[in-house]
Tab-separated table of C-alpha atoms and ligand atoms in Angstrom:
chain	number	residue	atom	x	y	z
E	80	MET	CA	-20.112	-32.174	10.525
E	81	SER	CA	-21.682	-29.027	9.049
E	82	LYS	CA	-20.468	-27.453	5.688
E	83	LYS	CA	-16.923	-26.090	5.807
E	84	ILE	CA	-16.353	-22.348	5.725
E	85	LYS	CA	-14.454	-21.495	2.630
E	86	ILE	CA	-11.769	-18.893	2.967
E	87	GLY	CA	-10.518	-17.349	-0.270
E	88	ILE	CA	-7.122	-15.723	-0.199
E	89	LEU	CA	-5.335	-13.444	-2.675
E	90	THR	CA	-2.396	-11.129	-3.005
E	91	GLY	CA	-2.771	-7.859	-4.981
E	92	GLY	CA	-0.534	-5.040	-6.240
E	93	GLY	CA	3.325	-5.016	-6.301
E	94	ASP	CA	4.681	-8.167	-4.923
E	95	CYS	CA	7.146	-8.207	-1.996
E	96	ALA	CA	8.801	-10.486	0.578
E	97	GLY	CA	6.572	-11.831	3.370
E	98	LEU	CA	3.462	-12.528	1.317
E	99	ASN	CA	3.975	-16.281	1.236
E	100	SER	CA	4.548	-16.347	4.939
E	101	ALA	CA	1.137	-14.552	5.456
E	102	VAL	CA	-0.586	-17.055	3.169
E	103	LYS	CA	1.073	-19.976	4.974
E	104	TRP	CA	-0.076	-18.794	8.372
E	105	VAL	CA	-3.605	-18.124	7.322
E	106	THR	CA	-3.722	-21.641	5.954
E	107	LYS	CA	-2.060	-23.231	8.924
E	108	THR	CA	-4.173	-21.351	11.503
E	109	ALA	CA	-7.488	-22.046	9.681
E	110	LEU	CA	-6.712	-25.722	9.265
E	111	ASP	CA	-5.015	-26.261	12.705
E	112	ARG	CA	-6.414	-29.426	14.229
E	113	GLN	CA	-6.148	-28.103	17.835
E	114	SER	CA	-8.137	-24.913	16.933
E	115	GLU	CA	-10.604	-27.019	15.038
E	116	THR	CA	-11.609	-28.872	18.249
E	117	GLU	CA	-12.374	-25.486	19.821
E	118	ARG	CA	-14.533	-24.295	16.931
E	119	SER	CA	-17.929	-25.611	16.087
E	120	PHE	CA	-16.996	-25.622	12.433
E	121	GLN	CA	-14.122	-26.279	9.953
E	122	TYR	CA	-12.523	-24.124	7.438
E	123	GLU	CA	-11.125	-24.791	3.992
E	124	VAL	CA	-8.672	-22.478	2.243
E	125	ILE	CA	-8.583	-21.662	-1.424
E	126	GLY	CA	-5.820	-19.511	-3.045
E	127	ILE	CA	-6.941	-17.297	-5.860
E	128	LYS	CA	-4.260	-16.551	-8.401
E	129	ASP	CA	-3.147	-13.272	-9.770
E	130	GLY	CA	-4.961	-10.911	-7.331
E	131	TRP	CA	-8.333	-9.352	-8.333
E	132	LYS	CA	-7.704	-10.466	-11.912
E	133	GLY	CA	-8.214	-14.004	-10.700
E	134	LEU	CA	-11.838	-13.293	-9.935
E	135	SER	CA	-12.545	-11.448	-13.142
E	136	PHE	CA	-13.078	-14.445	-15.580
E	137	THR	CA	-16.424	-14.788	-17.273
E	138	ASN	CA	-15.758	-18.398	-18.166
E	139	THR	CA	-16.346	-20.529	-15.043
E	140	LYS	CA	-13.809	-23.223	-16.129
E	141	GLU	CA	-11.060	-20.555	-16.302
E	142	LEU	CA	-12.174	-19.115	-13.034
E	143	GLU	CA	-11.974	-22.534	-11.270
E	144	ASN	CA	-8.604	-23.214	-12.843
E	145	ASN	CA	-7.284	-19.997	-11.477
E	146	THR	CA	-7.725	-21.235	-7.877
E	147	MET	CA	-5.704	-23.710	-5.931
E	148	PRO	CA	-6.702	-25.475	-2.721
E	149	LEU	CA	-4.193	-24.697	0.114
E	150	THR	CA	-3.343	-27.276	2.658
E	151	GLU	CA	-0.694	-27.395	5.354
E	152	ASN	CA	1.305	-29.687	3.081
E	153	VAL	CA	1.104	-27.225	0.147
E	154	VAL	CA	2.270	-24.178	2.176
E	155	ARG	CA	4.794	-25.838	4.482
E	156	THR	CA	7.907	-24.288	2.892
E	157	TRP	CA	6.394	-21.029	1.652
E	158	ASP	CA	7.424	-18.626	4.515
E	159	ARG	CA	11.062	-18.658	3.396
E	160	LEU	CA	10.351	-17.831	-0.313
E	161	GLY	CA	10.111	-14.427	-1.845
E	162	GLY	CA	7.491	-12.990	-4.218
E	163	THR	CA	4.049	-14.432	-4.166
E	164	TYR	CA	3.222	-18.035	-5.014
E	165	LEU	CA	-0.364	-17.102	-5.717
E	166	GLY	CA	0.832	-14.465	-8.256
E	167	THR	CA	-0.513	-10.856	-8.308
E	168	SER	CA	-1.802	-8.043	-10.598
E	169	ARG	CA	-2.794	-4.429	-10.439
E	170	PHE	CA	-6.259	-5.393	-11.807
E	171	ASN	CA	-9.101	-3.032	-10.485
E	172	PRO	CA	-12.641	-4.515	-10.766
E	173	TYR	CA	-14.051	-1.143	-9.880
E	174	ASN	CA	-12.045	0.674	-12.634
E	175	ASN	CA	-14.041	3.658	-13.710
E	176	LYS	CA	-13.284	2.943	-17.375
E	177	ASN	CA	-14.234	-0.730	-17.156
E	178	ASN	CA	-16.147	-1.700	-14.050
E	179	THR	CA	-16.230	-5.546	-13.857
E	180	SER	CA	-17.218	-5.703	-10.161
E	181	LYS	CA	-20.476	-7.592	-10.933
E	182	THR	CA	-18.453	-10.480	-12.423
E	183	THR	CA	-16.226	-10.392	-9.228
E	184	LEU	CA	-19.271	-10.647	-7.010
E	185	ALA	CA	-20.765	-13.432	-9.171
E	186	ASN	CA	-17.497	-15.307	-9.168
E	187	ILE	CA	-17.140	-15.022	-5.247
E	188	LYS	CA	-20.589	-16.722	-5.162
E	189	HIS	CA	-19.811	-19.256	-7.779
E	190	LEU	CA	-16.609	-20.375	-5.870
E	191	GLY	CA	-18.755	-20.539	-2.731
E	192	LEU	CA	-16.288	-18.200	-0.799
E	193	ASP	CA	-17.651	-17.374	2.615
E	194	VAL	CA	-14.866	-14.893	3.343
E	195	LEU	CA	-12.064	-13.275	1.458
E	196	VAL	CA	-8.566	-12.450	2.791
E	197	ALA	CA	-6.951	-9.583	0.660
E	198	ILE	CA	-3.238	-9.115	1.256
E	199	GLY	CA	-2.299	-5.774	-0.195
E	200	GLY	CA	-1.706	-1.999	-0.051
E	201	ASP	CA	-4.206	0.741	-0.434
E	202	ASP	CA	-5.161	-0.161	-3.948
E	203	THR	CA	-5.957	-3.798	-3.195
E	204	LEU	CA	-7.627	-2.843	0.098
E	205	SER	CA	-9.691	-0.190	-1.670
E	206	VAL	CA	-11.270	-2.998	-3.673
E	207	ALA	CA	-11.729	-5.105	-0.556
E	208	ALA	CA	-13.540	-2.199	1.113
E	209	LYS	CA	-15.940	-1.864	-1.837
E	210	LEU	CA	-16.596	-5.567	-1.930
E	211	HIS	CA	-17.329	-5.433	1.811
E	212	ASN	CA	-19.714	-2.641	1.050
E	213	ASP	CA	-21.345	-4.903	-1.515
E	214	GLY	CA	-21.862	-7.571	1.070
E	215	VAL	CA	-18.717	-9.696	0.887
E	216	PRO	CA	-17.145	-10.625	4.267
E	217	VAL	CA	-13.464	-9.434	3.909
E	218	VAL	CA	-10.447	-9.262	6.061
E	219	GLY	CA	-7.172	-7.443	5.090
E	220	ILE	CA	-3.584	-7.948	5.589
E	221	PRO	CA	-1.138	-4.952	4.985
E	222	LYS	CA	1.810	-5.264	2.669
E	223	THR	CA	3.918	-2.824	0.671
E	224	ILE	CA	7.706	-2.043	0.523
E	225	ASP	CA	6.566	1.678	0.630
E	226	LYS	CA	5.224	1.320	4.152
E	227	ASP	CA	2.815	4.194	3.220
E	228	LEU	CA	-0.426	2.488	4.362
E	229	PHE	CA	-2.168	4.592	6.969
E	230	GLY	CA	-3.220	2.966	10.263
E	231	THR	CA	-0.447	0.462	10.555
E	232	ASP	CA	3.205	0.974	11.616
E	233	TYR	CA	4.228	-2.024	9.539
E	234	THR	CA	3.535	-3.419	6.090
E	235	LEU	CA	4.934	-6.744	4.879
E	236	GLY	CA	8.009	-6.481	2.669
E	237	PHE	CA	9.368	-3.235	3.986
E	238	GLU	CA	12.276	-4.558	6.215
E	239	THR	CA	13.334	-6.979	3.486
E	240	ALA	CA	13.457	-4.162	0.996
E	241	VAL	CA	15.499	-2.013	3.555
E	242	GLU	CA	17.883	-4.960	3.849
E	243	VAL	CA	18.276	-5.318	0.038
E	244	ILE	CA	19.053	-1.563	-0.346
E	245	THR	CA	21.538	-1.713	2.590
E	246	ASP	CA	23.354	-4.787	1.014
E	247	ASN	CA	23.514	-2.952	-2.393
E	248	VAL	CA	24.923	0.144	-0.821
E	249	ASP	CA	27.559	-1.937	0.871
E	250	LYS	CA	28.568	-3.295	-2.497
E	251	LEU	CA	28.576	0.092	-4.227
E	252	ARG	CA	30.789	1.561	-1.474
E	253	THR	CA	33.852	-0.435	-2.558
E	254	THR	CA	33.665	0.734	-6.197
E	255	ALA	CA	32.737	4.270	-5.173
E	256	GLY	CA	35.763	4.330	-2.874
E	257	SER	CA	38.090	2.910	-5.503
E	258	HIS	CA	37.217	5.558	-8.031
E	259	SER	CA	36.486	8.391	-5.536
E	260	ARG	CA	33.033	8.850	-7.069
E	261	VAL	CA	29.640	9.964	-5.960
E	262	PHE	CA	27.011	7.231	-6.147
E	263	VAL	CA	23.388	8.295	-6.351
E	264	ILE	CA	21.057	5.304	-5.564
E	265	GLU	CA	17.467	5.662	-6.464
E	266	THR	CA	14.997	3.685	-4.375
E	267	MET	CA	11.267	2.999	-4.684
E	268	GLY	CA	8.623	4.231	-2.205
E	269	ARG	CA	6.224	6.400	-4.328
E	270	SER	CA	5.175	9.426	-2.226
E	271	ALA	CA	6.558	8.019	0.915
E	272	GLY	CA	10.299	8.511	1.988
E	273	TRP	CA	10.293	5.517	4.521
E	274	LEU	CA	12.200	3.182	2.314
E	275	ALA	CA	14.895	5.757	1.346
E	276	LEU	CA	15.215	7.228	4.765
E	277	LYS	CA	15.341	3.880	6.776
E	278	ALA	CA	17.705	2.398	4.172
E	279	GLY	CA	19.801	5.507	4.289
E	280	GLU	CA	20.053	5.244	8.013
E	281	SER	CA	20.828	1.533	7.905
E	282	SER	CA	23.514	1.833	5.230
E	283	GLY	CA	25.065	5.124	6.550
E	284	ALA	CA	24.264	7.155	3.426
E	285	TYR	CA	25.705	10.636	3.466
E	286	ILE	CA	22.608	12.274	2.045
E	287	THR	CA	19.012	10.960	1.646
E	288	LEU	CA	16.446	12.879	-0.372
E	289	ILE	CA	12.773	12.033	0.444
E	290	PRO	CA	9.398	13.056	-1.100
E	291	GLU	CA	8.293	14.729	2.086
E	292	TYR	CA	10.878	17.454	1.884
E	293	ASP	CA	11.831	19.199	-1.451
E	294	PHE	CA	15.567	19.496	-1.798
E	295	ASP	CA	17.773	22.323	-2.947
E	296	MET	CA	20.343	21.101	-5.474
E	297	GLN	CA	22.798	23.785	-4.469
E	298	ARG	CA	22.701	22.542	-0.893
E	299	VAL	CA	23.198	18.887	-2.021
E	300	ASN	CA	26.346	20.019	-3.936
E	301	GLU	CA	27.553	22.191	-0.922
E	302	LEU	CA	27.281	19.116	1.362
E	303	ILE	CA	29.251	17.015	-1.025
E	304	LEU	CA	31.996	19.626	-1.359
E	305	GLU	CA	32.010	20.131	2.421
E	306	GLY	CA	32.365	16.322	2.844
E	307	ARG	CA	35.305	16.062	0.422
E	308	LYS	CA	37.022	18.996	2.172
E	309	GLY	CA	36.579	17.053	5.446
E	310	GLY	CA	38.366	14.060	4.045
E	311	ALA	CA	35.595	12.000	2.338
E	312	ARG	CA	36.824	9.954	-0.589
E	313	TYR	CA	33.494	9.011	-1.918
E	314	ASP	CA	29.794	9.717	-1.269
E	315	ILE	CA	26.603	7.759	-1.121
E	316	VAL	CA	23.376	9.648	-1.880
E	317	ILE	CA	20.101	7.911	-1.618
E	318	VAL	CA	17.148	9.435	-3.532
E	319	SER	CA	13.580	8.263	-3.182
E	320	GLU	CA	11.807	7.918	-6.692
E	321	GLY	CA	9.168	10.399	-5.487
E	322	ALA	CA	11.649	13.134	-4.248
E	323	LYS	CA	11.749	16.443	-6.110
E	324	GLU	CA	13.738	19.606	-6.221
E	325	LYS	CA	12.303	22.823	-4.756
E	326	GLY	CA	10.022	24.186	-7.542
E	327	GLY	CA	10.559	21.057	-9.586
E	328	ILE	CA	8.272	18.295	-10.583
E	329	ILE	CA	8.061	14.523	-9.577
E	330	VAL	CA	9.816	12.550	-12.293
E	331	ALA	CA	7.791	9.824	-13.965
E	332	ARG	CA	9.152	7.139	-16.281
E	333	ASP	CA	6.309	7.589	-18.880
E	334	LYS	CA	2.748	9.057	-19.172
E	335	LYS	CA	0.991	5.680	-18.447
E	336	TYR	CA	-1.283	5.267	-15.474
E	337	ASP	CA	-2.162	1.879	-13.934
E	338	ALA	CA	-5.832	0.768	-13.199
E	339	PHE	CA	-5.640	2.632	-9.821
E	340	GLY	CA	-4.483	5.861	-11.494
E	341	HIS	CA	-0.754	5.671	-10.487
E	342	GLU	CA	2.073	6.787	-12.668
E	343	THR	CA	5.341	4.708	-12.890
E	344	LEU	CA	7.831	6.966	-11.085
E	345	GLY	CA	11.536	6.924	-11.732
E	346	GLY	CA	14.318	9.022	-13.152
E	347	ILE	CA	15.079	11.506	-10.492
E	348	GLY	CA	18.225	9.673	-9.593
E	349	GLU	CA	19.815	10.347	-12.962
E	350	ARG	CA	18.891	13.997	-12.778
E	351	VAL	CA	20.431	14.382	-9.436
E	352	ALA	CA	23.621	12.602	-10.530
E	353	ALA	CA	23.908	14.876	-13.610
E	354	ALA	CA	23.404	17.980	-11.357
E	355	ILE	CA	26.096	16.781	-8.935
E	356	THR	CA	28.595	16.310	-11.693
E	357	GLU	CA	27.686	19.724	-13.059
E	358	GLY	CA	27.806	21.560	-9.783
E	359	THR	CA	30.833	19.865	-8.140
E	360	ASN	CA	32.812	18.576	-10.977
E	361	ILE	CA	33.077	15.265	-9.275
E	362	GLU	CA	32.484	12.030	-11.262
E	363	THR	CA	28.953	10.774	-10.277
E	364	ARG	CA	27.146	7.549	-11.201
E	365	CYS	CA	23.473	6.622	-10.744
E	366	VAL	CA	22.154	3.134	-9.821
E	367	ILE	CA	18.455	2.592	-9.960
E	368	LEU	CA	17.656	-0.361	-7.737
E	369	SER	CA	14.192	-0.792	-9.095
E	370	HIS	CA	12.511	-4.133	-8.647
E	371	ILE	CA	15.560	-5.701	-6.971
E	372	GLN	CA	14.036	-4.053	-3.864
E	373	ARG	CA	11.083	-6.302	-4.080
E	374	GLY	CA	13.073	-9.486	-4.735
E	375	GLY	CA	14.780	-12.191	-2.712
E	376	ALA	CA	13.843	-14.173	0.310
E	377	PRO	CA	12.102	-12.445	3.162
E	378	CYS	CA	14.250	-11.292	6.107
E	379	ALA	CA	13.549	-12.904	9.509
E	380	TYR	CA	11.256	-9.996	10.521
E	381	ASP	CA	8.995	-10.252	7.384
E	382	ARG	CA	8.706	-14.049	8.002
E	383	ARG	CA	7.582	-13.342	11.539
E	384	MET	CA	5.288	-10.502	10.673
E	385	GLY	CA	3.691	-12.733	7.952
E	386	ARG	CA	3.093	-15.290	10.567
E	387	TYR	CA	1.472	-12.874	13.026
E	388	PHE	CA	-0.590	-11.119	10.457
E	389	GLY	CA	-1.725	-14.390	8.978
E	390	ILE	CA	-2.730	-15.840	12.398
E	391	ALA	CA	-4.468	-12.485	13.284
E	392	ALA	CA	-6.448	-12.505	10.034
E	393	VAL	CA	-7.901	-15.951	10.941
E	394	ASN	CA	-8.607	-14.703	14.565
E	395	LEU	CA	-10.727	-11.893	12.973
E	396	ILE	CA	-12.527	-14.433	10.752
E	397	ASP	CA	-13.287	-16.539	13.860
E	398	LYS	CA	-14.827	-13.503	15.468
E	399	LYS	CA	-16.599	-12.485	12.145
E	400	GLU	CA	-15.042	-9.084	12.331
E	401	TRP	CA	-15.560	-8.274	8.698
E	402	GLY	CA	-14.125	-5.233	6.901
E	403	GLN	CA	-11.127	-5.136	9.261
E	404	LEU	CA	-7.436	-4.781	8.354
E	405	VAL	CA	-4.855	-6.602	10.538
E	406	CYS	CA	-2.300	-3.958	11.615
E	407	TYR	CA	0.713	-3.317	13.856
E	408	LYS	CA	0.299	-0.277	16.105
E	409	GLU	CA	2.245	0.843	19.028
E	410	GLY	CA	4.089	-2.496	19.272
E	411	LYS	CA	1.025	-4.721	19.100
E	412	ILE	CA	-0.837	-6.587	16.469
E	413	SER	CA	-4.423	-5.198	16.341
E	414	SER	CA	-6.914	-4.357	13.700
E	415	VAL	CA	-8.577	-1.295	12.187
E	416	PRO	CA	-11.478	-0.814	9.793
E	417	ILE	CA	-10.148	-0.977	6.266
E	418	ILE	CA	-12.284	2.061	5.358
E	419	ASN	CA	-10.323	4.145	7.895
E	420	VAL	CA	-6.903	3.536	6.279
E	421	LEU	CA	-8.079	4.542	2.749
E	422	GLY	CA	-7.507	7.969	1.334
E	423	HIS	CA	-4.666	8.959	3.620
E	424	LEU	CA	-0.941	8.005	3.460
E	425	SER	CA	1.565	7.303	6.138
E	426	LEU	CA	4.466	9.679	5.502
E	427	VAL	CA	7.797	10.542	7.123
E	428	ASP	CA	7.215	13.198	9.839
E	429	VAL	CA	9.849	15.682	8.700
E	430	PRO	CA	10.032	17.793	11.948
E	431	THR	CA	10.831	14.838	14.149
E	432	MET	CA	12.518	12.383	11.708
E	433	TYR	CA	14.445	14.352	9.088
E	434	ASP	CA	17.327	16.717	9.284
E	435	THR	CA	16.475	19.401	6.669
E	436	LEU	CA	19.972	20.955	6.824
E	437	ARG	CA	21.969	17.834	6.326
E	438	TYR	CA	19.365	15.916	4.293
E	439	ASN	CA	19.621	12.919	6.567
E	440	GLY	CA	17.795	11.151	9.419
E	441	SER	CA	17.260	13.365	12.472
E	442	ARG	CA	19.982	13.564	15.140
E	443	ASN	CA	17.419	14.316	17.768
E	444	ILE	CA	15.546	11.266	18.993
E	445	LEU	CA	14.667	11.879	22.570
B	43	LIG	O1	4.054	0.170	-4.321
B	43	LIG	C1	5.164	-0.621	-4.405
B	43	LIG	C2	6.030	-0.237	-5.624
B	43	LIG	O2	7.248	-1.110	-5.665
B	43	LIG	C3	6.493	1.228	-5.672
B	43	LIG	O3	7.514	1.567	-4.687
B	43	LIG	C4	6.811	1.438	-7.089
B	43	LIG	O4	6.723	2.861	-7.421
B	43	LIG	C5	5.884	0.587	-7.770
B	43	LIG	O5	5.341	-0.383	-6.903
B	43	LIG	C6	6.405	-0.097	-9.038
B	43	LIG	O6	5.319	-0.720	-9.618
B	43	LIG	P1	5.398	-1.794	-10.846
B	43	LIG	O7	5.913	-3.054	-10.173
B	43	LIG	O8	4.111	-1.984	-11.332
B	43	LIG	O9	6.436	-1.272	-11.796
């Protein structure tokens, strides 16, 4: 039997539900006995811990200790577990201020990796694209609760995060009703309103504010007062962390930027809550769901999508289709060159999906 082909796999960027399922299915598909008889070679699968940081060690002992052989037995139960067993980081080997990509390339060689599967959003995939350009065979799997990755209609973690928000809104409704309060719930999502809008639709929020459409605070207050006149006892307002008032600015938590140049957003919810109290005289509370949205066990859909994406990644490797990202497009699993998805974002299409008068999901679908 010839030398086994070594697949390295890592998860990068913010964690989310569904990552472990994808790792499990890359491993199971690559090591599947039935498929092995149809191939003229065998695979082995090595997990790399902590994303790109795991390939940044200059000490080879540390580098080797930061990997783990993945077998069907190791990953058997992973699909039902949240987070990422491999660990993750926002480490960028091509960081302008400290470019360590030469070490990454040397480490890939040292570990004998023949192909690298990178599970991530646009940051992780931008590194994958550069490594591919530097001669490394790579395949990508899309994940992010923001669902803002261009070129795919689904990214792992999104539906679980929508589910978490919906559950939390259900819980907040009872206390909001008891006290006749307005609750402003701030969601994640960066510059994309998908998470806020879809969670707003799932949970029946009265108002949803998204980054793709700047809101007018006076209109928000008008809607709340109108609702109260119509008999509403309480209100649920969902605000995406990237939403901003007309003429206002995006609210960031601090002035720090990560290795990919992103600010940590957050704080718009508190501002909206204060402006509602001021403009309506109704008691208002703000809840920032923060990382709870990335936690918990994957919903059924993320488990299945992790499975399909994992299997498809190995299908791409079988065909040596390097530099490709597995994607979900028009109801089908397919693939797209990673390079094509970088530099653009998938955003909510306001004219077809958002009601700019009621600040809610569109009432026109067909
Ligand atoms: O990109 C996923 C995401 O959860 C965003 O929605 C959020 O703005 C960001 O990551 C938070 O990042 P961190 O986990 O580094 O605080």
